mmCIF file of C-alpha atoms and ligand atoms in Angstrom:
data_model
loop_
_atom_site.group_PDB
_atom_site.id
_atom_site.type_symbol
_atom_site.label_atom_id
_atom_site.label_comp_id
_atom_site.label_asym_id
_atom_site.label_seq_id
_atom_site.Cartn_x
_atom_site.Cartn_y
_atom_site.Cartn_z
ATOM 1 C CA UNK A 1 -37.225 69.295 -12.283
ATOM 2 C CA UNK A 2 -40.652 68.984 -13.861
ATOM 3 C CA UNK A 3 -40.920 72.677 -14.775
ATOM 4 C CA UNK A 4 -38.951 72.938 -18.059
ATOM 5 C CA UNK A 5 -40.372 71.057 -21.026
ATOM 6 C CA UNK A 6 -39.123 67.482 -20.865
ATOM 7 C CA UNK A 7 -36.797 66.162 -23.582
ATOM 8 C CA UNK A 8 -38.840 62.984 -23.755
ATOM 9 C CA UNK A 9 -42.545 62.795 -23.107
ATOM 10 C CA UNK A 10 -44.541 59.587 -23.256
ATOM 11 C CA UNK A 11 -48.345 59.624 -23.242
ATOM 12 C CA UNK A 12 -50.578 56.592 -22.829
ATOM 13 C CA UNK A 13 -47.988 54.397 -24.484
ATOM 14 C CA UNK A 14 -49.238 50.894 -25.230
ATOM 15 C CA UNK A 15 -47.761 47.877 -26.977
ATOM 16 C CA UNK A 16 -49.730 44.712 -27.580
ATOM 17 C CA UNK A 17 -48.121 41.658 -29.146
ATOM 18 C CA UNK A 18 -50.220 39.151 -31.033
ATOM 19 C CA UNK A 19 -48.857 35.813 -29.817
ATOM 20 C CA UNK A 20 -51.627 33.687 -31.351
ATOM 21 C CA UNK A 21 -50.878 30.265 -32.778
ATOM 22 C CA UNK A 22 -50.984 30.117 -36.604
ATOM 23 C CA UNK A 23 -54.477 30.275 -38.085
ATOM 24 C CA UNK A 24 -54.737 26.570 -38.997
ATOM 25 C CA UNK A 25 -53.698 25.434 -35.503
ATOM 26 C CA UNK A 26 -56.238 27.785 -33.958
ATOM 27 C CA UNK A 27 -59.009 26.358 -36.087
ATOM 28 C CA UNK A 28 -58.075 22.737 -35.404
ATOM 29 C CA UNK A 29 -57.470 23.228 -31.694
ATOM 30 C CA UNK A 30 -60.417 25.680 -31.329
ATOM 31 C CA UNK A 31 -58.186 28.312 -29.814
ATOM 32 C CA UNK A 32 -58.854 32.031 -29.841
ATOM 33 C CA UNK A 33 -56.312 34.707 -30.633
ATOM 34 C CA UNK A 34 -53.960 35.581 -27.791
ATOM 35 C CA UNK A 35 -52.414 38.937 -26.967
ATOM 36 C CA UNK A 36 -49.757 40.104 -24.527
ATOM 37 C CA UNK A 37 -50.278 43.615 -23.219
ATOM 38 C CA UNK A 38 -46.560 44.179 -22.771
ATOM 39 C CA UNK A 39 -46.941 47.915 -22.129
ATOM 40 C CA UNK A 40 -50.287 49.267 -21.039
ATOM 41 C CA UNK A 41 -50.987 52.998 -20.914
ATOM 42 C CA UNK A 42 -47.655 54.417 -19.704
ATOM 43 C CA UNK A 43 -47.217 58.178 -19.265
ATOM 44 C CA UNK A 44 -44.080 59.934 -18.052
ATOM 45 C CA UNK A 45 -41.629 62.678 -18.941
ATOM 46 C CA UNK A 46 -37.845 62.844 -18.705
ATOM 47 C CA UNK A 47 -36.353 66.282 -18.032
ATOM 48 C CA UNK A 48 -33.204 67.229 -19.944
ATOM 49 C CA UNK A 49 -29.958 66.149 -18.335
ATOM 50 C CA UNK A 50 -31.701 63.828 -15.876
ATOM 51 C CA UNK A 51 -32.119 60.083 -15.506
ATOM 52 C CA UNK A 52 -35.410 58.290 -15.262
ATOM 53 C CA UNK A 53 -35.027 54.711 -14.119
ATOM 54 C CA UNK A 54 -37.614 52.063 -14.889
ATOM 55 C CA UNK A 55 -37.601 49.084 -12.545
ATOM 56 C CA UNK A 56 -39.615 45.916 -12.240
ATOM 57 C CA UNK A 57 -39.170 42.173 -12.411
ATOM 58 C CA UNK A 58 -38.450 40.396 -15.667
ATOM 59 C CA UNK A 59 -41.383 40.411 -18.089
ATOM 60 C CA UNK A 60 -42.892 43.689 -16.834
ATOM 61 C CA UNK A 61 -42.405 45.421 -20.193
ATOM 62 C CA UNK A 62 -39.255 47.464 -19.594
ATOM 63 C CA UNK A 63 -37.408 46.450 -22.759
ATOM 64 C CA UNK A 64 -40.532 46.995 -24.827
ATOM 65 C CA UNK A 65 -40.710 50.589 -23.548
ATOM 66 C CA UNK A 66 -37.007 51.028 -24.377
ATOM 67 C CA UNK A 67 -37.534 49.787 -27.907
ATOM 68 C CA UNK A 68 -40.497 52.049 -28.501
ATOM 69 C CA UNK A 69 -38.606 55.094 -27.244
ATOM 70 C CA UNK A 70 -35.800 54.655 -29.762
ATOM 71 C CA UNK A 71 -38.145 53.695 -32.595
ATOM 72 C CA UNK A 72 -37.278 49.979 -32.808
ATOM 73 C CA UNK A 73 -40.951 49.121 -32.131
ATOM 74 C CA UNK A 74 -43.953 51.143 -33.236
ATOM 75 C CA UNK A 75 -46.417 51.763 -30.386
ATOM 76 C CA UNK A 76 -49.813 50.054 -30.664
ATOM 77 C CA UNK A 77 -51.266 53.319 -29.374
ATOM 78 C CA UNK A 78 -50.154 56.406 -27.500
ATOM 79 C CA UNK A 79 -47.252 58.657 -28.346
ATOM 80 C CA UNK A 80 -43.622 59.471 -27.702
ATOM 81 C CA UNK A 81 -42.569 63.089 -28.087
ATOM 82 C CA UNK A 82 -38.890 63.905 -28.383
ATOM 83 C CA UNK A 83 -37.947 67.567 -27.955
ATOM 84 C CA UNK A 84 -41.565 68.503 -28.580
ATOM 85 C CA UNK A 85 -42.001 66.484 -31.775
ATOM 86 C CA UNK A 86 -44.025 63.310 -32.259
ATOM 87 C CA UNK A 87 -41.359 60.611 -32.841
ATOM 88 C CA UNK A 88 -43.616 58.352 -34.919
ATOM 89 C CA UNK A 89 -44.260 61.194 -37.388
ATOM 90 C CA UNK A 90 -40.624 62.253 -37.520
ATOM 91 C CA UNK A 91 -39.453 58.658 -38.036
ATOM 92 C CA UNK A 92 -41.824 58.330 -40.997
ATOM 93 C CA UNK A 93 -40.493 61.551 -42.550
ATOM 94 C CA UNK A 94 -37.308 62.620 -44.300
ATOM 95 C CA UNK A 95 -35.975 63.721 -40.895
ATOM 96 C CA UNK A 96 -35.844 60.169 -39.506
ATOM 97 C CA UNK A 97 -32.041 59.881 -39.710
ATOM 98 C CA UNK A 98 -31.564 63.220 -37.921
ATOM 99 C CA UNK A 99 -33.791 62.046 -35.078
ATOM 100 C CA UNK A 100 -32.109 58.628 -34.837
ATOM 101 C CA UNK A 101 -28.781 60.375 -34.433
ATOM 102 C CA UNK A 102 -30.068 62.159 -31.343
ATOM 103 C CA UNK A 103 -30.942 58.956 -29.454
ATOM 104 C CA UNK A 104 -28.989 55.744 -28.958
ATOM 105 C CA UNK A 105 -29.482 52.514 -27.074
ATOM 106 C CA UNK A 106 -27.084 50.469 -24.926
ATOM 107 C CA UNK A 107 -28.017 46.832 -24.445
ATOM 108 C CA UNK A 108 -27.524 44.429 -21.578
ATOM 109 C CA UNK A 109 -25.095 41.979 -23.011
ATOM 110 C CA UNK A 110 -21.757 43.427 -24.123
ATOM 111 C CA UNK A 111 -20.724 39.965 -25.359
ATOM 112 C CA UNK A 112 -23.618 39.521 -27.743
ATOM 113 C CA UNK A 113 -23.891 43.094 -28.968
ATOM 114 C CA UNK A 114 -20.324 43.510 -30.293
ATOM 115 C CA UNK A 115 -19.380 41.813 -33.559
ATOM 116 C CA UNK A 116 -16.376 39.603 -32.654
ATOM 117 C CA UNK A 117 -14.822 39.904 -36.127
ATOM 118 C CA UNK A 118 -14.729 43.677 -36.119
ATOM 119 C CA UNK A 119 -11.999 45.790 -34.584
ATOM 120 C CA UNK A 120 -12.962 48.286 -31.912
ATOM 121 C CA UNK A 121 -12.354 50.987 -34.545
ATOM 122 C CA UNK A 122 -14.996 49.418 -36.822
ATOM 123 C CA UNK A 123 -17.456 48.947 -33.963
ATOM 124 C CA UNK A 124 -17.190 52.416 -32.486
ATOM 125 C CA UNK A 125 -17.165 54.169 -35.852
ATOM 126 C CA UNK A 126 -20.127 52.324 -37.364
ATOM 127 C CA UNK A 127 -22.696 54.973 -36.362
ATOM 128 C CA UNK A 128 -20.331 57.703 -37.620
ATOM 129 C CA UNK A 129 -20.139 55.983 -40.992
ATOM 130 C CA UNK A 130 -23.883 55.433 -41.101
ATOM 131 C CA UNK A 131 -24.552 59.109 -40.493
ATOM 132 C CA UNK A 132 -21.528 60.327 -42.508
ATOM 133 C CA UNK A 133 -20.168 62.270 -39.550
ATOM 134 C CA UNK A 134 -16.570 62.823 -40.645
ATOM 135 C CA UNK A 135 -14.732 64.205 -43.655
ATOM 136 C CA UNK A 136 -11.124 63.052 -43.486
ATOM 137 C CA UNK A 137 -9.371 59.924 -42.264
ATOM 138 C CA UNK A 138 -7.461 61.960 -39.668
ATOM 139 C CA UNK A 139 -10.650 63.452 -38.333
ATOM 140 C CA UNK A 140 -12.133 59.976 -38.187
ATOM 141 C CA UNK A 141 -9.206 58.473 -36.245
ATOM 142 C CA UNK A 142 -9.083 61.402 -33.846
ATOM 143 C CA UNK A 143 -12.786 61.107 -33.124
ATOM 144 C CA UNK A 144 -12.650 57.345 -32.458
ATOM 145 C CA UNK A 145 -9.696 57.962 -30.120
ATOM 146 C CA UNK A 146 -11.626 60.671 -28.280
ATOM 147 C CA UNK A 147 -14.642 58.425 -27.840
ATOM 148 C CA UNK A 148 -12.505 55.636 -26.384
ATOM 149 C CA UNK A 149 -10.809 58.068 -24.005
ATOM 150 C CA UNK A 150 -14.186 59.402 -22.895
ATOM 151 C CA UNK A 151 -15.043 55.944 -21.567
ATOM 152 C CA UNK A 152 -11.653 55.342 -19.940
ATOM 153 C CA UNK A 153 -10.007 53.313 -22.732
ATOM 154 C CA UNK A 154 -7.110 54.462 -24.913
ATOM 155 C CA UNK A 155 -6.835 55.404 -28.571
ATOM 156 C CA UNK A 156 -4.499 52.411 -29.051
ATOM 157 C CA UNK A 157 -7.371 50.089 -28.135
ATOM 158 C CA UNK A 158 -9.037 50.790 -31.483
ATOM 159 C CA UNK A 159 -6.890 48.215 -33.273
ATOM 160 C CA UNK A 160 -7.987 45.401 -30.929
ATOM 161 C CA UNK A 161 -10.890 42.961 -31.077
ATOM 162 C CA UNK A 162 -13.693 42.555 -28.509
ATOM 163 C CA UNK A 163 -12.327 39.264 -27.139
ATOM 164 C CA UNK A 164 -9.237 41.113 -25.921
ATOM 165 C CA UNK A 165 -11.348 43.020 -23.385
ATOM 166 C CA UNK A 166 -13.110 42.207 -20.117
ATOM 167 C CA UNK A 167 -16.896 42.428 -19.745
ATOM 168 C CA UNK A 168 -16.749 45.896 -18.214
ATOM 169 C CA UNK A 169 -14.401 47.153 -20.924
ATOM 170 C CA UNK A 170 -16.686 45.754 -23.601
ATOM 171 C CA UNK A 171 -19.614 47.629 -22.137
ATOM 172 C CA UNK A 172 -17.467 50.771 -22.295
ATOM 173 C CA UNK A 173 -16.902 50.061 -25.983
ATOM 174 C CA UNK A 174 -20.700 49.856 -26.413
ATOM 175 C CA UNK A 175 -21.042 53.198 -24.653
ATOM 176 C CA UNK A 176 -18.356 54.763 -26.871
ATOM 177 C CA UNK A 177 -20.234 53.509 -29.917
ATOM 178 C CA UNK A 178 -23.506 54.935 -28.605
ATOM 179 C CA UNK A 179 -21.822 58.311 -28.098
ATOM 180 C CA UNK A 180 -20.425 58.377 -31.646
ATOM 181 C CA UNK A 181 -23.380 60.315 -33.031
ATOM 182 C CA UNK A 182 -23.281 62.838 -30.156
ATOM 183 C CA UNK A 183 -26.753 61.840 -28.961
ATOM 184 C CA UNK A 184 -28.709 63.767 -26.343
ATOM 185 C CA UNK A 185 -30.696 60.785 -25.132
ATOM 186 C CA UNK A 186 -29.394 57.327 -24.191
ATOM 187 C CA UNK A 187 -31.671 54.399 -23.472
ATOM 188 C CA UNK A 188 -29.749 51.925 -21.336
ATOM 189 C CA UNK A 189 -31.460 48.548 -21.028
ATOM 190 C CA UNK A 190 -29.899 46.730 -18.057
ATOM 191 C CA UNK A 191 -26.453 48.002 -19.123
ATOM 192 C CA UNK A 192 -24.643 46.485 -16.151
ATOM 193 C CA UNK A 193 -26.762 43.435 -15.335
ATOM 194 C CA UNK A 194 -24.351 41.026 -17.012
ATOM 195 C CA UNK A 195 -21.337 42.396 -15.125
ATOM 196 C CA UNK A 196 -19.750 41.606 -11.749
ATOM 197 C CA UNK A 197 -20.804 43.938 -8.952
ATOM 198 C CA UNK A 198 -17.374 45.637 -8.687
ATOM 199 C CA UNK A 199 -17.303 46.266 -12.435
ATOM 200 C CA UNK A 200 -20.909 47.510 -12.437
ATOM 201 C CA UNK A 201 -19.928 50.415 -10.197
ATOM 202 C CA UNK A 202 -17.145 51.496 -12.584
ATOM 203 C CA UNK A 203 -19.447 51.461 -15.584
ATOM 204 C CA UNK A 204 -22.185 53.324 -13.693
ATOM 205 C CA UNK A 205 -19.663 55.977 -12.632
ATOM 206 C CA UNK A 206 -18.493 56.450 -16.204
ATOM 207 C CA UNK A 207 -22.106 56.878 -17.271
ATOM 208 C CA UNK A 208 -22.672 59.484 -14.570
ATOM 209 C CA UNK A 209 -19.500 61.384 -15.513
ATOM 210 C CA UNK A 210 -20.530 61.399 -19.157
ATOM 211 C CA UNK A 211 -23.963 62.667 -18.216
ATOM 212 C CA UNK A 212 -22.452 65.561 -16.289
ATOM 213 C CA UNK A 213 -19.893 66.412 -18.974
ATOM 214 C CA UNK A 214 -22.253 66.179 -21.942
ATOM 215 C CA UNK A 215 -25.649 67.002 -20.433
ATOM 216 C CA UNK A 216 -27.032 63.614 -21.466
ATOM 217 C CA UNK A 217 -30.555 62.483 -20.671
ATOM 218 C CA UNK A 218 -30.969 58.810 -19.719
ATOM 219 C CA UNK A 219 -33.680 56.239 -19.529
ATOM 220 C CA UNK A 220 -32.043 53.626 -17.333
ATOM 221 C CA UNK A 221 -33.666 50.223 -17.091
ATOM 222 C CA UNK A 222 -32.924 47.716 -14.365
ATOM 223 C CA UNK A 223 -34.617 44.944 -12.440
ATOM 224 C CA UNK A 224 -32.456 45.981 -9.478
ATOM 225 C CA UNK A 225 -33.515 48.902 -7.262
ATOM 226 C CA UNK A 226 -30.106 48.991 -5.586
ATOM 227 C CA UNK A 227 -28.464 49.844 -8.933
ATOM 228 C CA UNK A 228 -31.130 52.422 -9.726
ATOM 229 C CA UNK A 229 -30.364 54.192 -6.484
ATOM 230 C CA UNK A 230 -26.910 55.160 -7.763
ATOM 231 C CA UNK A 231 -27.934 56.609 -11.056
ATOM 232 C CA UNK A 232 -31.484 57.958 -11.137
ATOM 233 C CA UNK A 233 -33.221 61.265 -10.486
ATOM 234 C CA UNK A 234 -36.709 59.859 -10.882
ATOM 235 C CA UNK A 235 -37.873 56.262 -10.674
ATOM 236 C CA UNK A 236 -40.809 54.524 -12.337
ATOM 237 C CA UNK A 237 -41.878 51.117 -11.027
ATOM 238 C CA UNK A 238 -43.520 48.819 -13.559
ATOM 239 C CA UNK A 239 -45.698 45.799 -12.918
ATOM 240 C CA UNK A 240 -47.189 43.715 -15.735
ATOM 241 C CA UNK A 241 -46.990 46.468 -18.320
ATOM 242 C CA UNK A 242 -48.245 49.277 -16.095
ATOM 243 C CA UNK A 243 -46.546 52.054 -14.193
ATOM 244 C CA UNK A 244 -47.620 51.554 -10.572
ATOM 245 C CA UNK A 245 -45.499 54.311 -9.017
ATOM 246 C CA UNK A 246 -43.450 57.230 -10.323
ATOM 247 C CA UNK A 247 -41.553 59.496 -7.931
ATOM 248 C CA UNK A 248 -38.349 61.411 -7.319
ATOM 249 C CA UNK A 249 -35.635 59.043 -6.181
ATOM 250 C CA UNK A 250 -35.269 60.312 -2.615
ATOM 251 C CA UNK A 251 -39.036 60.251 -2.162
ATOM 252 C CA UNK A 252 -39.379 56.738 -3.519
ATOM 253 C CA UNK A 253 -36.594 55.324 -1.391
ATOM 254 C CA UNK A 254 -37.600 57.017 1.863
ATOM 255 C CA UNK A 255 -41.348 56.867 1.396
ATOM 256 C CA UNK A 256 -42.372 54.107 -1.002
ATOM 257 C CA UNK A 257 -46.159 54.105 -1.462
ATOM 258 C CA UNK A 258 -47.191 51.239 -3.706
ATOM 259 C CA UNK A 259 -47.071 47.781 -2.064
ATOM 260 C CA UNK A 260 -45.034 46.467 -5.012
ATOM 261 C CA UNK A 261 -42.420 49.215 -4.561
ATOM 262 C CA UNK A 262 -42.299 48.353 -0.860
ATOM 263 C CA UNK A 263 -41.787 44.693 -1.677
ATOM 264 C CA UNK A 264 -38.881 45.489 -4.022
ATOM 265 C CA UNK A 265 -37.317 47.859 -1.470
ATOM 266 C CA UNK A 266 -37.657 45.394 1.383
ATOM 267 C CA UNK A 267 -35.583 42.943 -0.649
ATOM 268 C CA UNK A 268 -32.558 45.265 -0.905
ATOM 269 C CA UNK A 269 -29.959 44.112 1.635
ATOM 270 C CA UNK A 270 -28.198 47.298 2.758
ATOM 271 C CA UNK A 271 -30.971 49.812 2.985
ATOM 272 C CA UNK A 272 -30.550 51.338 6.387
ATOM 273 C CA UNK A 273 -32.739 54.387 6.708
ATOM 274 C CA UNK A 274 -36.075 52.764 7.464
ATOM 275 C CA UNK A 275 -34.981 50.155 9.985
ATOM 276 C CA UNK A 276 -37.051 47.554 8.178
ATOM 277 C CA UNK A 277 -35.912 43.959 8.127
ATOM 278 C CA UNK A 278 -34.860 42.612 4.783
ATOM 279 C CA UNK A 279 -37.392 40.221 3.314
ATOM 280 C CA UNK A 280 -37.115 38.487 -0.048
ATOM 281 C CA UNK A 281 -39.539 39.294 -2.851
ATOM 282 C CA UNK A 282 -42.694 37.216 -2.369
ATOM 283 C CA UNK A 283 -44.358 35.216 -5.136
ATOM 284 C CA UNK A 284 -43.891 35.500 -8.892
ATOM 285 C CA UNK A 285 -45.092 37.652 -11.750
ATOM 286 C CA UNK A 286 -48.286 36.018 -13.105
ATOM 287 C CA UNK A 287 -48.589 34.718 -16.662
ATOM 288 C CA UNK A 288 -48.837 37.839 -18.858
ATOM 289 C CA UNK A 289 -51.143 35.924 -21.246
ATOM 290 C CA UNK A 290 -53.697 35.623 -18.478
ATOM 291 C CA UNK A 291 -53.125 38.482 -16.028
ATOM 292 C CA UNK A 292 -55.237 38.747 -12.849
ATOM 293 C CA UNK A 293 -58.266 41.039 -13.051
ATOM 294 C CA UNK A 294 -58.662 44.220 -11.018
ATOM 295 C CA UNK A 295 -55.263 45.265 -9.717
ATOM 296 C CA UNK A 296 -52.905 42.792 -11.394
ATOM 297 C CA UNK A 297 -50.727 42.814 -8.246
ATOM 298 C CA UNK A 298 -53.541 41.596 -5.981
ATOM 299 C CA UNK A 299 -52.504 37.900 -5.735
ATOM 300 C CA UNK A 300 -49.185 39.009 -4.213
ATOM 301 C CA UNK A 301 -50.364 42.007 -2.237
ATOM 302 C CA UNK A 302 -50.706 41.909 1.575
ATOM 303 C CA UNK A 303 -53.258 44.771 1.408
ATOM 304 C CA UNK A 304 -55.549 43.350 -1.280
ATOM 305 C CA UNK A 305 -59.304 43.343 -0.654
ATOM 306 C CA UNK A 306 -62.439 42.721 -2.706
ATOM 307 C CA UNK A 307 -62.212 46.063 -4.500
ATOM 308 C CA UNK A 308 -58.620 45.258 -5.534
ATOM 309 C CA UNK A 309 -59.789 42.000 -7.132
ATOM 310 C CA UNK A 310 -62.571 43.696 -9.063
ATOM 311 C CA UNK A 311 -61.403 47.162 -10.018
ATOM 312 C CA UNK A 312 -58.218 48.243 -11.676
ATOM 313 C CA UNK A 313 -56.714 51.169 -9.738
ATOM 314 C CA UNK A 314 -56.304 54.402 -11.686
ATOM 315 C CA UNK A 315 -53.134 56.432 -11.271
ATOM 316 C CA UNK A 316 -53.383 59.536 -9.112
ATOM 317 C CA UNK A 317 -50.962 62.241 -8.040
ATOM 318 C CA UNK A 318 -49.520 62.601 -4.553
ATOM 319 C CA UNK A 319 -47.334 65.718 -4.572
ATOM 320 C CA UNK A 320 -44.711 65.182 -7.288
ATOM 321 C CA UNK A 321 -45.361 61.434 -7.268
ATOM 322 C CA UNK A 322 -47.858 59.249 -9.089
ATOM 323 C CA UNK A 323 -49.240 56.018 -7.678
ATOM 324 C CA UNK A 324 -51.895 53.515 -8.765
ATOM 325 C CA UNK A 325 -53.245 51.700 -5.695
ATOM 326 C CA UNK A 326 -56.644 51.608 -3.982
ATOM 327 C CA UNK A 327 -55.184 51.179 -0.504
ATOM 328 C CA UNK A 328 -53.008 54.298 -0.870
ATOM 329 C CA UNK A 329 -55.917 56.280 -2.289
ATOM 330 C CA UNK A 330 -58.266 55.169 0.479
ATOM 331 C CA UNK A 331 -55.636 55.959 3.125
ATOM 332 C CA UNK A 332 -55.576 52.302 4.237
ATOM 333 C CA UNK A 333 -51.805 52.432 3.917
ATOM 334 C CA UNK A 334 -49.727 55.602 4.174
HETATM 335 N N1 ADP B 1 -41.391 40.537 -29.716
HETATM 336 C C1 ADP B 1 -42.255 40.028 -28.830
HETATM 337 N N2 ADP B 1 -43.267 39.193 -29.198
HETATM 338 C C2 ADP B 1 -44.152 38.701 -28.316
HETATM 339 N N3 ADP B 1 -44.105 38.957 -26.993
HETATM 340 C C3 ADP B 1 -43.124 39.777 -26.547
HETATM 341 C C4 ADP B 1 -42.153 40.349 -27.430
HETATM 342 N N4 ADP B 1 -41.295 41.117 -26.700
HETATM 343 C C5 ADP B 1 -41.716 41.026 -25.423
HETATM 344 N N5 ADP B 1 -42.813 40.225 -25.325
HETATM 345 C C6 ADP B 1 -43.570 39.918 -24.095
HETATM 346 O O1 ADP B 1 -43.915 41.152 -23.509
HETATM 347 C C7 ADP B 1 -43.756 41.121 -22.101
HETATM 348 C C8 ADP B 1 -42.764 42.176 -21.667
HETATM 349 O O2 ADP B 1 -41.479 41.812 -22.121
HETATM 350 P P1 ADP B 1 -40.188 42.757 -21.947
HETATM 351 O O3 ADP B 1 -40.517 44.114 -22.457
HETATM 352 O O4 ADP B 1 -39.039 42.076 -22.552
HETATM 353 O O5 ADP B 1 -40.044 42.807 -20.352
HETATM 354 P P2 ADP B 1 -38.766 43.111 -19.429
HETATM 355 O O6 ADP B 1 -37.768 43.835 -20.249
HETATM 356 O O7 ADP B 1 -39.321 43.934 -18.295
HETATM 357 O O8 ADP B 1 -38.270 41.795 -18.939
HETATM 358 C C9 ADP B 1 -43.326 39.689 -21.773
HETATM 359 O O9 ADP B 1 -44.476 38.952 -21.438
HETATM 360 C C10 ADP B 1 -42.732 39.208 -23.064
HETATM 361 O O10 ADP B 1 -42.875 37.797 -23.183
HETATM 362 S S1 SF4 B 2 -54.710 48.161 -5.451
HETATM 363 FE FE1 SF4 B 2 -55.012 46.658 -3.841
HETATM 364 S S2 SF4 B 2 -53.983 44.814 -4.588
HETATM 365 FE FE2 SF4 B 2 -53.267 46.526 -5.820
HETATM 366 S S3 SF4 B 2 -51.429 47.172 -4.813
HETATM 367 FE FE3 SF4 B 2 -53.039 48.452 -3.987
HETATM 368 S S4 SF4 B 2 -53.754 47.338 -2.157
HETATM 369 FE FE4 SF4 B 2 -52.517 45.916 -3.324
HETATM 370 MG MG1 MG B 3 -35.759 43.385 -20.566
#
């Protein structure tokens, strides 16, 4: 899977937000500037036609990665290459629109992301209009109908409004809209997190079918490892802006290495292959404005020692996996 050149390649990607109080307040209250290192030195590739999932608790930087990949945020440093080209350079050039057409994003909340005053026809066709992707009205109607059918709705649904649909159907409308430009790459930021469990499965299945039929490449973001298990080929686990483990799905689920990955896996109810007891996730993500030194996971880690408190673990390769943990590197845990 890692042999062919990846469609998406991210190197040392970093995003820092300046969250300082306004200048006058800082002077009066004698405060210094404050920064959040939302994404801190991420590197990964996504092979064509495959799904990389990014998981981690809320605030770990997943959405910030998503936004950088589709060009909604500029990276503070590092790069994103799409099909071999540096996205930042392409987005600053006359070829920006052509690149934007090739990648689309699906957001978490299908209620908030669809304009309630627009018909489904208007919503789904907006990207087609933006990119001038049709010539005649007949062609336009046929294409909108096709897109709706591709996600399990009907052409007749195009005359309706979002409120006439359920949550799962609305998310299908969002997917149809994302497909309108015939993208190769879809960034899905918690696409099913707002939906009931039974509906989640339907939407995930539609996404998988579309991937197979159209050769789509996905970045799939979720805080839920159980969901990721259905849809991913490779999984990256994020903690406080850093990638702590990256592995093929089967490897990660049968042989998790990083203590944080183990903690997330232990919390999944119906995982039966390891015989481990289920135990809820321990502790909370620390304040990102003041992250712990050394390994930022050390306050929650059962294997932490003095080195963990002092020294940030560098990522190293174990077979096709990548992990950043002193205990794994030292062979303290296997
Ligand atoms: N636009 C922004 N301005 C300032 N801080 C932000 C902004 N977006 C995200 N953050 C901060 O960056 C960190 C990562 O956020 P986010 O990428 O949304 O995480 P996740 O999607 O994993 O929940 C959080 O601490 C969040 O408060
Ligand atoms: S580096 Fe240390 S604290 Fe961090 S995950 Fe590994 S054992 Fe735990
Ligand atoms: Mg998010």
